[in-house]
């Protein structure tokens, strides 16, 4: 029996509920394939601020560094969102976690389900065939650059800086991911305006000479936002900077019809972090209404990261079979509506 130590940061709002269902499914996977997943819980985000005053306590960070992988729920609370003067915020914990663990790449797969095509805000013919991966740089750019206000308080600034190392490693990952899929990579930038984007494009052209088996094209970010609506099926792998990736990945998330369906991983070091893309939805917390599929599929991405490929495929097949039966939480408008726990039970049984 193989053992894996998993740090569980279930976080705020609906995070603990959806992560509980992911763990439920992982335990069935463990029984089926003779693995043991050892879970250690630690606070992060608003709940950590309430307990310790720190959105990422030192003990939480140390646990993550000592674990094989990290399952993350959700982060955030309206009392911080609605207070622009707050000096300590839940999201600061997430940014620090990414930086401390060296998680420089966020991978978000976006795919449609034939059974759920009517949930998308786009017409069915624009959704069919959508299967893309967005590779977002995660620890550089404007979110981590120098920021502040001038002395009079009426002028603010945020600085966008990228180094060759930061760009090269994420673009190489983009080429590798494209090679393992359909062989097409799109760099999204704003090279007609931004100097950082011109460096991205310059380095990507250099790396293309080492990756001639991958088709490369370039697209300005404003056009990319439009193309995600007009013709999303054209994309295979998108690689882009931190802020552009943040915006485009959230925009693409609605293509599938529900935020509750889409997983993500943040990787770069030996410890990967796996989390649903949805927020903490505090208004729905404790009501057994949240869709656990994104958290469960994030656990599937964790299995891939741990090189448990057969196990990951078994998990994804169980999700697909369950959705095909027309069951789900309220956001999926299913023929048989289930609560969070009962939906998790169905998927676990399907494994």
XYZ file of C-alpha atoms in Angstrom:
351
model
C 0.000 0.000 0.000
C 1.344 3.416 -0.975
C 0.871 6.399 1.348
C 0.396 10.042 0.415
C 0.346 12.952 2.840
C -2.215 15.548 1.776
C -2.477 19.015 3.324
C -6.123 20.098 3.371
C -6.783 23.839 3.403
C -10.549 23.847 2.988
C -10.757 27.568 3.714
C -13.860 29.734 3.755
C -17.534 29.560 2.805
C -18.449 26.422 0.871
C -14.821 25.301 0.767
C -15.122 22.747 3.605
C -18.289 21.250 2.091
C -16.932 20.640 -1.403
C -13.540 19.444 -0.168
C -15.319 16.926 2.085
C -16.852 15.381 -1.043
C -13.499 15.348 -2.846
C -12.014 13.480 0.101
C -14.969 11.087 0.087
C -14.207 10.187 -3.529
C -10.444 10.006 -2.895
C -11.034 7.524 -0.090
C -12.969 5.252 -2.455
C -10.141 5.579 -4.982
C -7.723 4.622 -2.220
C -9.715 1.514 -1.339
C -10.050 0.491 -4.978
C -6.386 0.944 -5.901
C -4.747 0.151 -2.549
C -3.550 3.624 -1.565
C -3.806 5.508 1.711
C -4.317 9.245 1.693
C -3.383 10.833 5.013
C -5.115 14.205 5.485
C -3.932 17.009 7.760
C -6.149 20.096 8.015
C -4.961 23.670 8.491
C -6.649 27.103 8.351
C -6.201 29.667 5.589
C -8.029 32.816 4.507
C -10.750 34.534 6.512
C -11.058 31.644 8.959
C -7.315 31.871 9.637
C -7.567 35.640 10.165
C -10.323 35.037 12.705
C -8.242 32.405 14.512
C -4.758 33.904 14.318
C -4.893 37.339 12.671
C -2.869 35.938 9.752
C -4.426 34.689 6.476
C -1.566 32.166 6.138
C -0.271 31.073 9.537
C 3.313 29.812 9.691
C 2.084 26.392 10.792
C -0.123 26.129 7.707
C 2.734 27.034 5.385
C 5.080 24.547 7.044
C 2.508 21.767 6.701
C 2.161 22.496 2.992
C 5.912 22.347 2.456
C 6.074 18.936 4.132
C 3.160 17.383 2.214
C 2.967 15.484 -1.073
C 0.127 17.670 -2.344
C -2.302 20.337 -1.220
C -6.102 20.293 -1.546
C -7.509 23.819 -1.366
C -11.179 24.740 -0.957
C -12.065 28.407 -1.349
C -11.047 31.738 0.103
C -12.737 35.048 0.833
C -15.502 36.726 2.808
C -17.721 39.777 2.088
C -16.619 41.622 5.200
C -13.182 41.948 3.622
C -14.429 42.396 0.047
C -16.626 45.307 1.105
C -13.961 47.061 3.186
C -11.378 48.790 0.955
C -9.502 49.968 4.046
C -8.819 46.452 5.360
C -5.060 45.955 5.788
C -5.243 42.168 6.165
C -7.214 40.215 3.561
C -7.846 36.506 2.932
C -6.418 36.703 -0.598
C -3.050 37.767 0.796
C -2.715 34.276 2.206
C -3.255 32.704 -1.203
C -0.741 34.986 -2.925
C 1.875 34.259 -0.276
C 1.201 30.529 -0.501
C 1.824 30.558 -4.257
C 5.043 32.501 -3.799
C 6.402 30.429 -0.910
C 5.688 27.109 -2.625
C 7.019 28.241 -5.981
C 3.672 27.650 -7.697
C 4.407 29.612 -10.828
C 1.859 27.976 -13.150
C -1.911 27.701 -12.915
C -3.548 25.142 -15.205
C -7.275 25.410 -15.893
C -8.881 22.866 -18.216
C -12.161 24.000 -19.768
C -14.383 21.457 -21.473
C -18.079 21.222 -22.171
C -20.407 18.336 -21.341
C -22.917 17.329 -24.021
C -25.561 16.712 -21.340
C -25.151 20.259 -20.009
C -24.747 22.232 -23.217
C -27.995 24.132 -22.607
C -26.525 25.617 -19.412
C -23.974 27.660 -21.322
C -24.839 31.287 -22.119
C -23.584 30.613 -25.661
C -25.459 28.761 -28.382
C -24.898 24.983 -28.396
C -23.054 25.028 -31.738
C -20.423 27.330 -30.231
C -19.870 25.113 -27.214
C -19.568 21.701 -28.834
C -15.977 20.652 -29.212
C -14.622 23.059 -26.605
C -11.604 21.482 -24.924
C -8.896 23.929 -23.907
C -6.255 24.386 -21.264
C -5.276 27.824 -19.978
C -1.727 27.993 -18.621
C -1.415 31.156 -16.534
C 1.790 32.550 -15.048
C 1.112 32.862 -11.360
C 3.897 34.508 -9.377
C 5.002 37.487 -11.484
C 3.565 40.471 -13.286
C 1.426 43.277 -11.994
C 0.006 41.361 -9.013
C 3.483 41.024 -7.501
C 5.111 44.258 -8.710
C 5.710 47.401 -6.717
C 2.483 49.156 -5.832
C 1.395 52.099 -3.762
C 0.102 55.675 -3.682
C 1.808 59.004 -3.927
C 1.978 61.242 -0.868
C -1.261 63.084 -1.588
C -3.179 59.799 -1.853
C -4.719 60.795 -5.184
C -2.320 58.907 -7.452
C -1.932 55.123 -7.329
C 0.388 52.810 -9.244
C 0.896 49.084 -9.894
C 4.067 47.971 -11.643
C 4.175 45.062 -14.104
C 7.593 43.379 -14.255
C 8.657 40.075 -15.831
C 12.054 38.399 -16.044
C 13.297 36.036 -18.752
C 13.301 33.148 -16.253
C 9.665 33.713 -15.307
C 8.580 33.822 -18.937
C 10.712 30.940 -20.191
C 9.546 28.409 -17.621
C 5.835 29.056 -18.147
C 6.109 29.118 -21.940
C 8.056 25.844 -21.893
C 5.239 24.359 -19.855
C 2.768 25.665 -22.429
C 4.645 23.954 -25.262
C 4.815 20.685 -23.301
C 1.116 20.743 -22.473
C 0.219 21.476 -26.105
C 2.431 18.628 -27.311
C 0.543 16.223 -25.013
C -2.815 17.451 -26.347
C -3.597 18.603 -29.911
C -0.316 20.350 -30.624
C -1.470 23.976 -30.784
C -0.247 26.792 -28.520
C -1.578 30.359 -28.439
C 0.356 33.096 -26.651
C -2.026 35.817 -25.473
C -0.392 39.191 -24.858
C -0.676 42.940 -25.521
C 2.549 43.376 -27.463
C 1.220 46.347 -29.404
C 1.192 48.389 -26.178
C 3.137 46.744 -23.325
C 6.901 46.236 -23.167
C 6.507 43.168 -20.939
C 4.311 41.602 -23.617
C 6.957 42.300 -26.245
C 9.454 40.378 -24.110
C 6.953 37.508 -23.783
C 6.586 37.382 -27.552
C 10.344 37.599 -28.180
C 11.122 34.723 -25.802
C 8.240 32.597 -27.101
C 9.552 32.939 -30.669
C 12.974 31.790 -29.466
C 11.512 28.731 -27.737
C 9.404 27.899 -30.793
C 12.628 26.928 -32.588
C 13.008 24.107 -30.046
C 9.348 23.079 -30.363
C 8.690 22.977 -34.095
C 6.243 20.085 -33.666
C 3.840 22.478 -31.895
C 1.840 24.999 -33.926
C 2.313 28.465 -32.422
C 0.204 31.557 -32.905
C -0.135 34.918 -31.176
C -3.246 36.828 -30.160
C -3.788 40.171 -28.447
C -5.722 39.828 -25.209
C -8.685 41.946 -26.338
C -9.127 39.756 -29.422
C -8.692 36.633 -27.291
C -11.544 37.743 -25.038
C -13.730 38.159 -28.116
C -12.679 34.827 -29.640
C -13.527 32.983 -26.411
C -17.118 33.997 -27.103
C -17.203 33.765 -30.901
C -15.231 30.555 -31.435
C -13.907 28.976 -28.228
C -13.342 25.571 -29.864
C -10.397 27.001 -31.841
C -8.181 26.979 -28.745
C -6.086 24.072 -27.542
C -3.574 25.525 -25.054
C -3.401 29.214 -24.132
C -0.342 30.522 -22.290
C -0.386 34.022 -20.857
C 0.661 36.371 -18.071
C -0.774 36.563 -14.585
C -3.425 39.274 -14.976
C -4.475 38.302 -18.501
C -4.757 34.673 -17.387
C -6.799 35.639 -14.351
C -9.343 37.457 -16.512
C -9.491 35.031 -19.448
C -9.705 31.891 -17.319
C -12.654 33.309 -15.393
C -14.332 34.356 -18.638
C -13.825 30.893 -20.149
C -15.178 29.216 -17.042
C -18.774 30.047 -17.938
C -18.500 28.159 -21.232
C -19.178 24.868 -19.466
C -22.341 26.280 -17.886
C -21.365 26.325 -14.219
C -18.376 27.396 -12.158
C -19.034 24.298 -10.095
C -17.683 22.051 -12.859
C -14.165 23.356 -13.379
C -10.994 22.332 -11.517
C -7.531 23.828 -11.492
C -3.999 23.070 -10.399
C -1.137 25.320 -9.380
C 2.238 23.699 -9.944
C 5.891 24.442 -10.370
C 7.568 22.899 -7.355
C 7.321 19.349 -6.040
C 4.213 20.284 -4.027
C 1.186 21.042 -6.192
C -1.986 22.800 -5.079
C -5.360 21.682 -6.423
C -8.518 23.730 -6.094
C -11.926 24.375 -7.667
C -12.027 27.659 -9.552
C -15.217 28.901 -7.880
C -15.240 31.294 -4.977
C -16.264 30.784 -1.378
C -19.976 31.671 -1.906
C -20.533 32.417 1.810
C -24.255 32.985 1.198
C -24.613 29.289 0.326
C -22.344 27.910 3.021
C -23.805 25.227 5.285
C -26.900 24.743 3.109
C -25.876 21.553 1.241
C -26.309 23.366 -2.097
C -22.774 23.715 -3.462
C -21.680 21.717 -6.502
C -18.723 19.484 -5.485
C -17.706 18.436 -9.032
C -14.975 21.066 -9.428
C -13.408 20.048 -6.121
C -13.638 16.363 -7.042
C -12.062 16.954 -10.457
C -9.344 19.002 -8.745
C -8.609 15.891 -6.695
C -8.342 14.090 -10.037
C -5.714 16.584 -11.180
C -3.907 15.899 -7.909
C -3.878 12.186 -8.729
C -2.331 12.982 -12.114
C 0.325 15.075 -10.361
C 1.098 12.129 -8.063
C 1.471 9.993 -11.233
C -1.624 7.949 -10.405
C -2.963 8.119 -13.985
C -5.325 5.142 -13.862
C -6.801 6.408 -10.627
C -7.316 9.893 -12.069
C -9.061 8.465 -15.128
C -11.330 6.352 -12.912
C -12.344 9.480 -10.995
C -13.104 11.462 -14.156
C -15.078 8.588 -15.660
C -17.162 8.398 -12.480
C -17.962 12.112 -12.747
C -18.902 11.742 -16.418
C -21.162 8.752 -15.771
C -22.911 10.513 -12.920
C -23.553 13.680 -14.930
C -24.843 11.568 -17.828
C -27.527 10.181 -15.495
C -29.074 13.642 -15.237
C -28.364 14.127 -11.533
C -26.694 17.080 -9.876
C -26.960 20.140 -7.697
C -29.345 22.996 -8.464
C -26.882 24.970 -10.616
C -26.950 22.161 -13.211
C -30.754 22.201 -13.522
C -30.793 18.381 -13.409
C -33.696 15.981 -13.802
C -32.870 14.704 -10.311
C -31.674 17.429 -7.968
C -29.323 16.432 -5.180
C -27.594 18.204 -2.343
C -23.832 18.470 -2.035
C -23.412 15.354 0.070
C -25.775 13.171 -1.950
C -24.102 14.251 -5.203
C -20.747 13.297 -3.724
C -22.194 9.940 -2.655
C -23.322 9.238 -6.238
C -19.915 10.015 -7.694
C -18.147 7.952 -5.038
C -20.467 5.034 -5.807
C -19.732 5.423 -9.520
C -16.016 4.956 -8.822
